Short mmCIF file of C-alpha atoms and ligand atoms in Angstrom, two decimals:
data_model
loop_
_atom_site.label_atom_id
_atom_site.label_comp_id
_atom_site.label_asym_id
_atom_site.label_seq_id
_atom_site.Cartn_x
_atom_site.Cartn_y
_atom_site.Cartn_z
CA UNK A 1 -65.65 -116.07 68.18
CA UNK A 2 -66.59 -114.67 71.81
CA UNK A 3 -63.56 -112.88 73.58
CA UNK A 4 -62.81 -115.02 76.53
CA UNK A 5 -64.74 -113.14 79.80
CA UNK A 6 -62.20 -111.42 82.52
CA UNK A 7 -62.36 -111.17 86.06
CA UNK A 8 -60.07 -109.84 88.82
CA UNK A 9 -61.49 -113.06 90.73
CA UNK A 10 -63.19 -116.30 89.94
CA UNK A 11 -64.82 -118.50 93.21
CA UNK A 12 -65.08 -121.83 92.02
CA UNK A 13 -67.87 -123.44 93.72
CA UNK A 14 -71.36 -122.07 94.82
CA UNK A 15 -71.96 -123.59 97.94
CA UNK A 16 -72.46 -121.56 101.12
CA UNK A 17 -68.47 -121.22 102.04
CA UNK A 18 -67.82 -120.06 98.09
CA UNK A 19 -70.82 -117.84 98.01
CA UNK A 20 -70.11 -116.26 101.37
CA UNK A 21 -66.61 -115.64 100.19
CA UNK A 22 -67.85 -114.05 96.79
CA UNK A 23 -69.75 -112.03 99.27
CA UNK A 24 -66.98 -110.92 101.38
CA UNK A 25 -64.76 -110.59 98.23
CA UNK A 26 -67.30 -107.66 97.05
CA UNK A 27 -67.38 -105.77 100.18
CA UNK A 28 -63.57 -105.63 100.17
CA UNK A 29 -62.52 -105.92 96.18
CA UNK A 30 -62.51 -102.80 94.09
CA UNK A 31 -62.61 -105.32 90.91
CA UNK A 32 -65.18 -107.66 89.20
CA UNK A 33 -65.70 -111.09 90.36
CA UNK A 34 -67.52 -114.46 88.70
CA UNK A 35 -68.67 -117.72 91.08
CA UNK A 36 -68.38 -120.79 88.88
CA UNK A 37 -70.41 -123.27 89.75
CA UNK A 38 -70.65 -127.29 88.12
CA UNK A 39 -74.24 -127.62 88.66
CA UNK A 40 -77.59 -126.33 87.13
CA UNK A 41 -78.37 -124.62 90.64
CA UNK A 42 -76.36 -123.20 93.65
CA UNK A 43 -75.44 -125.28 96.91
CA UNK A 44 -76.51 -128.48 95.22
CA UNK A 45 -74.35 -130.48 97.62
CA UNK A 46 -73.55 -130.22 101.46
CA UNK A 47 -74.75 -126.82 101.68
CA UNK A 48 -78.30 -128.00 100.41
CA UNK A 49 -77.98 -131.25 102.68
CA UNK A 50 -77.26 -130.38 105.78
CA UNK A 51 -78.70 -130.46 109.51
CA UNK A 52 -79.73 -126.52 109.46
CA UNK A 53 -78.14 -126.39 112.72
CA UNK A 54 -76.44 -123.11 113.72
CA UNK A 55 -73.54 -124.46 115.89
CA UNK A 56 -72.24 -122.60 118.83
CA UNK A 57 -68.75 -123.46 118.72
CA UNK A 58 -68.59 -125.92 121.87
CA UNK A 59 -66.97 -128.79 120.05
CA UNK A 60 -63.88 -127.15 118.89
CA UNK A 61 -60.35 -126.89 119.96
CA UNK A 62 -59.79 -123.15 121.52
CA UNK A 63 -57.97 -121.31 118.98
CA UNK A 64 -58.38 -123.43 116.05
CA UNK A 65 -59.52 -122.48 112.74
CA UNK A 66 -63.26 -123.97 113.42
CA UNK A 67 -63.06 -122.58 116.66
CA UNK A 68 -62.85 -119.14 115.79
CA UNK A 69 -64.87 -118.93 112.67
CA UNK A 70 -67.35 -121.12 114.23
CA UNK A 71 -67.92 -118.75 116.89
CA UNK A 72 -67.81 -115.41 115.19
CA UNK A 73 -69.45 -117.20 111.96
CA UNK A 74 -71.92 -118.00 114.45
CA UNK A 75 -72.84 -114.17 115.59
CA UNK A 76 -72.61 -112.74 112.20
CA UNK A 77 -74.98 -115.44 110.54
CA UNK A 78 -77.58 -114.62 113.66
CA UNK A 79 -76.91 -111.16 112.21
CA UNK A 80 -77.95 -111.81 108.60
CA UNK A 81 -80.66 -113.64 109.24
CA UNK A 82 -82.19 -110.88 111.30
CA UNK A 83 -81.39 -108.39 109.29
CA UNK A 84 -82.73 -110.34 106.16
CA UNK A 85 -85.87 -111.74 107.63
CA UNK A 86 -84.10 -115.41 107.44
CA UNK A 87 -86.13 -118.03 109.03
CA UNK A 88 -84.26 -119.26 112.16
CA UNK A 89 -84.37 -119.65 116.38
CA UNK A 90 -81.95 -119.34 118.65
CA UNK A 91 -83.44 -122.72 120.59
CA UNK A 92 -80.40 -123.74 122.24
CA UNK A 93 -79.23 -127.76 122.49
CA UNK A 94 -78.48 -130.48 125.43
CA UNK A 95 -75.89 -132.72 124.88
CA UNK A 96 -76.51 -136.01 126.85
CA UNK A 97 -74.08 -138.44 128.74
CA UNK A 98 -75.99 -141.90 129.24
CA UNK A 99 -73.16 -143.87 130.59
CA UNK A 100 -70.34 -143.09 133.63
CA UNK A 101 -67.76 -144.02 130.55
CA UNK A 102 -68.77 -140.64 128.83
CA UNK A 103 -68.38 -138.04 131.74
CA UNK A 104 -64.81 -137.41 131.19
CA UNK A 105 -65.74 -136.46 127.31
CA UNK A 106 -68.72 -134.19 128.46
CA UNK A 107 -66.30 -132.21 130.96
CA UNK A 108 -63.66 -131.82 128.34
CA UNK A 109 -66.80 -130.48 126.01
CA UNK A 110 -67.78 -128.24 129.04
CA UNK A 111 -64.38 -126.78 128.88
CA UNK A 112 -64.19 -126.06 125.37
CA UNK A 113 -67.09 -124.80 125.24
CA UNK A 114 -65.85 -122.12 128.14
CA UNK A 115 -62.78 -121.65 126.20
CA UNK A 116 -64.56 -120.85 123.40
CA UNK A 117 -66.75 -118.09 125.04
CA UNK A 118 -70.23 -120.08 125.64
CA UNK A 119 -71.34 -118.07 128.20
CA UNK A 120 -74.63 -119.31 130.04
CA UNK A 121 -73.74 -123.17 129.42
CA UNK A 122 -75.12 -125.01 132.38
CA UNK A 123 -74.17 -128.89 133.56
CA UNK A 124 -77.32 -130.76 134.10
CA UNK A 125 -78.16 -133.60 136.13
CA UNK A 126 -81.20 -136.32 134.99
CA UNK A 127 -83.51 -134.48 136.50
CA UNK A 128 -83.29 -131.15 134.76
CA UNK A 129 -82.39 -132.81 131.52
CA UNK A 130 -85.94 -134.11 132.16
CA UNK A 131 -87.24 -130.78 132.88
CA UNK A 132 -86.06 -129.47 129.30
CA UNK A 133 -86.64 -132.37 127.29
CA UNK A 134 -89.15 -134.77 129.20
CA UNK A 135 -88.70 -137.95 127.02
CA UNK A 136 -84.52 -138.03 127.04
CA UNK A 137 -82.83 -140.08 129.59
CA UNK A 138 -79.46 -139.94 130.45
CA UNK A 139 -76.68 -138.95 133.65
CA UNK A 140 -75.27 -135.96 132.92
CA UNK A 141 -75.89 -133.13 130.31
CA UNK A 142 -74.60 -129.98 129.14
CA UNK A 143 -77.34 -127.23 127.84
CA UNK A 144 -75.42 -124.58 125.44
CA UNK A 145 -78.13 -121.78 124.89
CA UNK A 146 -76.03 -120.58 121.91
CA UNK A 147 -77.02 -123.12 119.10
CA UNK A 148 -79.78 -122.38 116.62
CA UNK A 149 -81.75 -123.71 113.57
CA UNK A 150 -82.16 -121.98 110.48
CA UNK A 151 -82.89 -122.06 106.71
CA UNK A 152 -79.63 -122.33 105.14
CA UNK A 153 -81.15 -122.42 101.68
CA UNK A 154 -82.78 -118.64 102.80
CA UNK A 155 -79.52 -117.83 103.62
CA UNK A 156 -77.71 -118.60 100.62
CA UNK A 157 -80.30 -116.92 98.88
CA UNK A 158 -79.51 -113.81 100.41
CA UNK A 159 -75.99 -114.38 100.22
CA UNK A 160 -76.47 -114.88 96.50
CA UNK A 161 -78.72 -111.66 96.01
CA UNK A 162 -76.01 -109.67 97.77
CA UNK A 163 -73.42 -110.84 95.59
CA UNK A 164 -75.28 -109.76 92.60
CA UNK A 165 -76.30 -106.55 94.07
CA UNK A 166 -72.70 -105.84 94.39
CA UNK A 167 -71.91 -106.37 90.87
CA UNK A 168 -70.82 -110.28 91.03
CA UNK A 169 -72.03 -113.05 88.81
CA UNK A 170 -72.59 -116.57 88.93
CA UNK A 171 -72.07 -118.97 85.64
CA UNK A 172 -74.01 -122.12 86.37
CA UNK A 173 -73.48 -125.27 85.04
CA UNK A 174 -70.00 -124.37 84.18
CA UNK A 175 -67.60 -127.36 85.64
CA UNK A 176 -64.23 -126.69 86.04
CA UNK A 177 -61.92 -128.74 84.15
CA UNK A 178 -58.46 -127.38 83.37
CA UNK A 179 -56.51 -124.67 85.09
CA UNK A 180 -53.61 -123.18 83.51
CA UNK A 181 -51.44 -119.79 83.75
CA UNK A 182 -51.04 -117.67 80.30
CA UNK A 183 -49.58 -113.74 80.53
CA UNK A 184 -49.94 -113.04 83.65
CA UNK A 185 -53.56 -114.80 84.24
CA UNK A 186 -55.17 -117.63 84.99
CA UNK A 187 -57.32 -119.14 82.11
CA UNK A 188 -59.85 -121.45 83.82
CA UNK A 189 -61.96 -123.88 81.11
CA UNK A 190 -65.13 -124.62 82.03
CA UNK A 191 -68.42 -126.56 80.16
CA UNK A 192 -69.39 -123.45 79.29
CA UNK A 193 -66.10 -122.19 78.11
CA UNK A 194 -62.97 -120.35 79.09
CA UNK A 195 -63.19 -117.72 81.70
CA UNK A 196 -59.76 -115.80 82.63
CA UNK A 197 -59.23 -114.28 86.02
CA UNK A 198 -56.11 -112.41 87.95
CA UNK A 199 -56.92 -114.53 91.26
CA UNK A 200 -59.05 -117.92 91.93
CA UNK A 201 -60.29 -118.99 94.94
CA UNK A 202 -61.16 -122.93 95.43
CA UNK A 203 -64.22 -123.81 97.36
CA UNK A 204 -65.20 -126.70 95.62
CA UNK A 205 -66.38 -129.14 98.76
CA UNK A 206 -66.64 -132.68 97.50
CA UNK A 207 -63.69 -131.75 95.30
CA UNK A 208 -61.64 -129.40 96.62
CA UNK A 209 -58.37 -131.59 95.86
CA UNK A 210 -59.45 -132.52 92.49
CA UNK A 211 -59.94 -128.47 91.67
CA UNK A 212 -56.38 -127.91 93.62
CA UNK A 213 -54.44 -130.32 91.60
CA UNK A 214 -56.00 -128.84 88.37
CA UNK A 215 -54.53 -125.54 89.45
CA UNK A 216 -50.91 -126.94 89.88
CA UNK A 217 -50.82 -127.20 94.04
CA UNK A 218 -50.22 -130.32 95.31
CA UNK A 219 -53.24 -130.58 98.06
CA UNK A 220 -51.30 -133.27 100.39
CA UNK A 221 -54.65 -134.70 101.08
CA UNK A 222 -57.58 -136.41 99.57
CA UNK A 223 -61.30 -136.08 100.04
CA UNK A 224 -63.19 -139.00 101.07
CA UNK A 225 -66.86 -138.65 100.73
CA UNK A 226 -68.90 -139.78 103.99
CA UNK A 227 -73.04 -140.10 103.86
CA UNK A 228 -75.02 -138.95 106.66
CA UNK A 229 -78.33 -140.56 106.49
CA UNK A 230 -81.11 -139.49 108.34
CA UNK A 231 -84.91 -140.62 109.38
CA UNK A 232 -87.34 -138.27 110.33
CA UNK A 233 -89.96 -138.78 113.48
CA UNK A 234 -93.49 -139.09 112.42
CA UNK A 235 -95.87 -136.45 112.94
CA UNK A 236 -97.78 -137.79 115.48
CA UNK A 237 -94.42 -138.57 117.41
CA UNK A 238 -92.62 -135.47 117.06
CA UNK A 239 -93.17 -134.62 120.79
CA UNK A 240 -90.32 -136.54 121.86
CA UNK A 241 -88.21 -133.91 121.42
CA UNK A 242 -88.66 -129.96 122.00
CA UNK A 243 -85.32 -129.14 120.24
CA UNK A 244 -81.86 -130.56 119.71
CA UNK A 245 -80.53 -133.65 121.61
CA UNK A 246 -76.66 -135.41 120.72
CA UNK A 247 -75.06 -137.32 122.39
CA UNK A 248 -71.08 -137.15 124.31
CA UNK A 249 -69.47 -137.80 120.87
CA UNK A 250 -66.82 -140.08 119.97
CA UNK A 251 -63.36 -137.47 120.92
CA UNK A 252 -61.27 -139.47 118.17
CA UNK A 253 -63.87 -139.06 115.43
CA UNK A 254 -64.63 -135.77 113.77
CA UNK A 255 -68.46 -136.80 113.36
CA UNK A 256 -71.26 -135.84 116.46
CA UNK A 257 -73.11 -138.94 116.71
CA UNK A 258 -76.31 -139.71 115.64
CA UNK A 259 -78.76 -137.06 117.26
CA UNK A 260 -82.18 -135.41 116.98
CA UNK A 261 -82.58 -132.47 115.32
CA UNK A 262 -85.84 -130.00 115.45
CA UNK A 263 -85.79 -128.38 111.79
CA UNK A 264 -86.60 -124.88 111.58
CA UNK A 265 -89.77 -125.19 109.13
CA UNK A 266 -91.19 -128.00 111.56
CA UNK A 267 -90.16 -132.30 111.92
CA UNK A 268 -87.64 -133.78 113.47
CA UNK A 269 -84.82 -135.03 112.13
CA UNK A 270 -82.47 -138.20 113.53
CA UNK A 271 -79.49 -138.84 112.07
CA UNK A 272 -76.98 -138.33 110.38
CA UNK A 273 -74.92 -141.55 110.56
CA UNK A 274 -71.34 -141.57 108.48
CA UNK A 275 -70.85 -144.16 106.16
CA UNK A 276 -68.42 -144.49 103.33
CA UNK A 277 -69.80 -143.54 100.61
CA UNK A 278 -68.55 -145.11 96.93
CA UNK A 279 -69.24 -141.81 94.96
CA UNK A 280 -68.41 -137.96 95.97
CA UNK A 281 -71.76 -136.93 95.35
CA UNK A 282 -73.20 -140.62 96.24
CA UNK A 283 -76.38 -139.84 98.28
CA UNK A 284 -77.70 -143.81 97.93
CA UNK A 285 -76.41 -146.94 98.49
CA UNK A 286 -76.13 -147.75 94.88
CA UNK A 287 -74.29 -144.53 93.69
CA UNK A 288 -71.01 -145.70 92.80
CA UNK A 289 -68.17 -143.78 90.65
CA UNK A 290 -65.33 -146.28 89.14
CA UNK A 291 -63.23 -143.13 89.34
CA UNK A 292 -63.87 -142.11 93.23
CA UNK A 293 -63.15 -145.89 93.87
CA UNK A 294 -60.20 -146.42 92.10
CA UNK A 295 -59.16 -142.76 93.76
CA UNK A 296 -59.76 -144.21 97.25
CA UNK A 297 -58.47 -147.55 96.72
CA UNK A 298 -54.91 -146.60 95.39
CA UNK A 299 -54.67 -143.72 98.26
CA UNK A 300 -52.27 -144.96 100.97
CA UNK A 301 -53.92 -142.51 103.15
CA UNK A 302 -57.26 -144.64 102.80
CA UNK A 303 -56.03 -147.72 103.89
CA UNK A 304 -54.60 -146.22 107.10
CA UNK A 305 -57.62 -144.64 107.88
CA UNK A 306 -59.50 -148.01 107.28
CA UNK A 307 -57.25 -149.66 109.88
CA UNK A 308 -57.87 -147.19 112.50
CA UNK A 309 -61.33 -146.84 112.08
CA UNK A 310 -62.62 -150.11 110.57
CA UNK A 311 -64.56 -151.39 114.01
CA UNK A 312 -66.16 -147.25 114.19
CA UNK A 313 -66.76 -147.84 110.41
CA UNK A 314 -68.76 -151.15 110.50
CA UNK A 315 -70.88 -150.07 113.36
CA UNK A 316 -72.27 -147.30 110.90
CA UNK A 317 -72.25 -149.69 108.16
CA UNK A 318 -74.60 -151.85 110.29
CA UNK A 319 -76.94 -148.86 111.60
CA UNK A 320 -76.84 -147.66 107.62
CA UNK A 321 -78.42 -150.85 106.86
CA UNK A 322 -80.10 -151.97 109.77
CA UNK A 323 -83.29 -149.70 110.72
CA UNK A 324 -83.19 -151.66 114.05
CA UNK A 325 -79.79 -150.73 115.08
CA UNK A 326 -80.13 -147.04 114.09
CA UNK A 327 -83.30 -147.11 116.33
CA UNK A 328 -80.67 -148.79 118.94
CA UNK A 329 -78.41 -145.78 118.86
CA UNK A 330 -81.04 -143.14 119.31
CA UNK A 331 -82.89 -145.27 122.00
CA UNK A 332 -80.02 -144.55 124.38
CA UNK A 333 -80.85 -140.69 124.05
CA UNK A 334 -84.64 -141.32 124.02
CA UNK A 335 -85.55 -144.78 125.49
CA UNK A 336 -89.76 -144.59 124.48
CA UNK A 337 -88.61 -144.47 120.58
CA UNK A 338 -90.16 -147.22 118.83
CA UNK A 339 -89.09 -148.57 115.66
CA UNK A 340 -92.24 -147.45 113.66
CA UNK A 341 -92.08 -143.83 115.24
CA UNK A 342 -89.52 -143.14 112.27
CA UNK A 343 -88.93 -143.26 108.78
CA UNK A 344 -86.85 -142.80 106.26
CA UNK A 345 -85.37 -139.05 105.40
CA UNK A 346 -82.78 -137.34 103.26
CA UNK A 347 -78.51 -137.88 102.55
CA UNK A 348 -75.99 -135.47 102.63
CA UNK A 349 -72.53 -136.51 101.72
CA UNK A 350 -69.55 -134.40 103.66
CA UNK A 351 -66.46 -133.95 102.64
CA UNK A 352 -63.95 -135.13 104.87
CA UNK A 353 -59.95 -134.28 104.07
CA UNK A 354 -57.90 -137.77 105.02
CA UNK A 355 -54.06 -136.87 105.31
CA UNK A 356 -51.17 -139.87 103.96
CA UNK A 357 -50.90 -140.74 107.21
CA UNK A 358 -54.75 -142.11 107.36
CA UNK A 359 -55.73 -138.68 109.94
CA UNK A 360 -59.05 -137.29 109.09
CA UNK A 361 -58.54 -133.79 109.40
CA UNK A 362 -59.97 -131.75 111.92
CA UNK A 363 -59.48 -128.63 111.64
CA UNK A 364 -60.65 -126.02 108.27
CA UNK A 365 -57.69 -125.90 106.09
CA UNK A 366 -56.84 -123.10 103.98
CA UNK A 367 -54.26 -123.32 101.67
CA UNK A 368 -52.57 -120.47 99.55
CA UNK A 369 -50.71 -120.52 96.38
CA UNK A 370 -49.71 -117.89 93.58
CA UNK A 371 -52.69 -116.02 92.32
CA UNK A 372 -54.58 -118.63 94.56
CA UNK A 373 -56.46 -119.55 97.59
CA UNK A 374 -57.90 -123.15 98.30
CA UNK A 375 -60.21 -123.83 100.81
CA UNK A 376 -59.23 -127.85 101.01
CA UNK A 377 -61.03 -128.86 104.31
CA UNK A 378 -64.42 -127.60 105.36
CA UNK A 379 -67.22 -130.00 106.50
CA UNK A 380 -69.20 -129.32 109.73
CA UNK A 381 -69.45 -126.35 111.29
CA UNK A 382 -68.64 -125.03 107.72
CA UNK A 383 -72.23 -123.60 107.31
CA UNK A 384 -72.17 -121.61 110.49
CA UNK A 385 -68.92 -120.58 110.00
CA UNK A 386 -69.28 -119.45 106.26
CA UNK A 387 -69.47 -115.83 106.58
CA UNK A 388 -66.27 -115.91 108.92
CA UNK A 389 -64.43 -117.96 106.39
CA UNK A 390 -65.49 -115.69 103.66
CA UNK A 391 -64.03 -113.04 105.50
CA UNK A 392 -60.87 -114.89 106.21
CA UNK A 393 -60.13 -115.21 102.44
CA UNK A 394 -61.02 -111.82 101.68
CA UNK A 395 -58.47 -110.80 104.03
CA UNK A 396 -56.12 -113.27 102.95
CA UNK A 397 -57.24 -111.98 98.94
CA UNK A 398 -56.85 -108.49 99.74
CA UNK A 399 -53.28 -108.89 101.43
CA UNK A 400 -51.94 -111.62 98.70
CA UNK A 401 -53.77 -110.31 95.49
CA UNK A 402 -53.32 -106.41 96.45
CA UNK A 403 -56.60 -105.07 94.75
CA UNK A 404 -58.51 -104.70 97.98
CA UNK A 405 -60.53 -101.27 98.57
CA UNK A 406 -57.87 -100.74 101.17
CA UNK A 407 -55.14 -102.70 100.08
C1 FAD B 1 -74.93 -134.59 106.22
C2 FAD B 1 -74.79 -133.18 106.54
C3 FAD B 1 -74.67 -132.75 108.02
C4 FAD B 1 -74.22 -131.09 108.23
N1 FAD B 1 -74.60 -130.58 109.10
C5 FAD B 1 -74.16 -129.03 109.54
C6 FAD B 1 -74.90 -128.32 110.07
O1 FAD B 1 -76.07 -128.51 111.04
N2 FAD B 1 -74.49 -127.08 110.44
C7 FAD B 1 -73.48 -126.62 109.89
O2 FAD B 1 -72.81 -125.68 110.29
N3 FAD B 1 -72.68 -127.53 108.92
C8 FAD B 1 -73.41 -128.67 108.78
N4 FAD B 1 -72.46 -129.31 107.72
C9 FAD B 1 -71.82 -128.96 107.68
C10 FAD B 1 -71.79 -127.78 105.92
O3 FAD B 1 -72.72 -128.53 105.33
C11 FAD B 1 -70.46 -127.67 104.89
O4 FAD B 1 -69.61 -127.42 105.70
C12 FAD B 1 -70.72 -126.80 104.10
O5 FAD B 1 -71.90 -126.81 103.28
C13 FAD B 1 -69.62 -126.55 103.27
O6 FAD B 1 -69.95 -125.82 102.09
P1 FAD B 1 -69.16 -125.59 100.57
O7 FAD B 1 -69.10 -124.53 100.22
O8 FAD B 1 -67.91 -125.90 101.10
O9 FAD B 1 -69.33 -126.99 100.00
P2 FAD B 1 -70.62 -127.77 98.81
O10 FAD B 1 -71.72 -126.59 99.68
O11 FAD B 1 -70.34 -129.05 99.05
O12 FAD B 1 -70.20 -126.80 97.60
C14 FAD B 1 -69.07 -126.81 96.94
C15 FAD B 1 -69.78 -126.65 95.41
O13 FAD B 1 -68.55 -126.74 94.67
C16 FAD B 1 -69.10 -127.13 92.90
N5 FAD B 1 -67.84 -127.81 92.41
C17 FAD B 1 -67.35 -128.97 92.78
N6 FAD B 1 -66.55 -129.05 91.79
C18 FAD B 1 -66.54 -128.53 90.98
C19 FAD B 1 -65.75 -128.02 89.82
N7 FAD B 1 -64.81 -128.59 89.42
N8 FAD B 1 -66.38 -126.83 89.03
C20 FAD B 1 -66.80 -125.87 89.63
N9 FAD B 1 -67.91 -125.93 90.62
C21 FAD B 1 -67.37 -127.26 91.44
C22 FAD B 1 -70.26 -128.41 93.71
O14 FAD B 1 -71.10 -128.27 92.79
C23 FAD B 1 -70.64 -127.68 94.75
O15 FAD B 1 -71.71 -127.08 94.83
C24 FAD B 1 -72.88 -130.52 107.24
C25 FAD B 1 -72.65 -131.60 105.94
C26 FAD B 1 -73.73 -132.44 105.96
C27 FAD B 1 -73.20 -132.78 104.78
#
């Protein structure tokens, strides 16, 4: 019988947060490391299905984990791209208010942006909006120069390469199914057999709550999957958008509202919306998981969330089913847009943590337990912030697990 492979640290989840964490741990640790990924390839879920934006740090409450890790992670992401030749562009973005009722929220964004150190941000009037984006109409705008676009799959390939060169290993097709403690070790049972480690980090994204439970940790929240669907501008209409154009978001909702994003390899995406998915990895309307449905239906937090957001949720669902309604939302930003200017694109599913009170957890949530760190909420700007989140976890690991190079 093959001996159980042993590592100092196991990272569960081969998305951008898990891989960036593995990279930071390799830089800090003296020991061995493995990344356990359920799928046959890395970044199969959120990290491989996002908008490709390097966020500036505009939206987040000053002092929050999101604000700190986004601002630091953004600069680290640009540096990594420059050092490793990853395609990216610091193209800036425009947030546009289209009605007077949105102006207080735009003021608040500007205040948060300044508090989060966004130098060079400019408040614009209707004519200045048109100079930057000739097809966009708005009564006021905010231009943020720090925002950019990037090829995240290339970022992930670079980070994974750095982990391998530092001696870290990846085990694919290795879904974690059980975790137990035995003789001072943690034994992780995967599809591909057991792996033993001294410490583990849970970066399982859409399943991070379940992995925490497998580890004997009560997460105190449940992941609810929200699908984000995209349309794409037809090639002959891409001239409608020069860079990134966003609406003023609803401050009570953690999603940014449908927007236009120029992609790093060409093309312009419109979206994503935010519709409840019936499966954690539910990329299509017809994807349904009985287990996930039962988990939602028996969770009080889900119903309390539904009671709070049902009007917004119904609107999102209607826009998901009706292209005309989706276009109407986009036409508030670009009045020239016609229904046949866009065609269906892809979709991603966000892992959004919901508390028992029904609150959508806004900030990143990282929970420590004996020999473990659990990343329980890392939605957008999680890709931008990933290198910084990884460093934060490596600091915790060096302090708690005591096998850091300097620990
Ligand atoms: C539609 C959409 C648009 C977004 N746009 C942006 C953007 O423009 N900019 C930005 O910064 N952020 C964006 N985000 C957010 C960003 O993509 C996420 O914050 C980030 O990808 C989270 O990474 P992760 O590694 O935590 O999760 P994931 O990428 O989901 O990785 C988790 C991994 O864990 C694995 N896993 C799960 N269960 C197990 C198990 N039991 N055993 C082993 N492995 C397991 C999964 O297979 C998966 O590969 C967007 C997200 C979505 C969905």
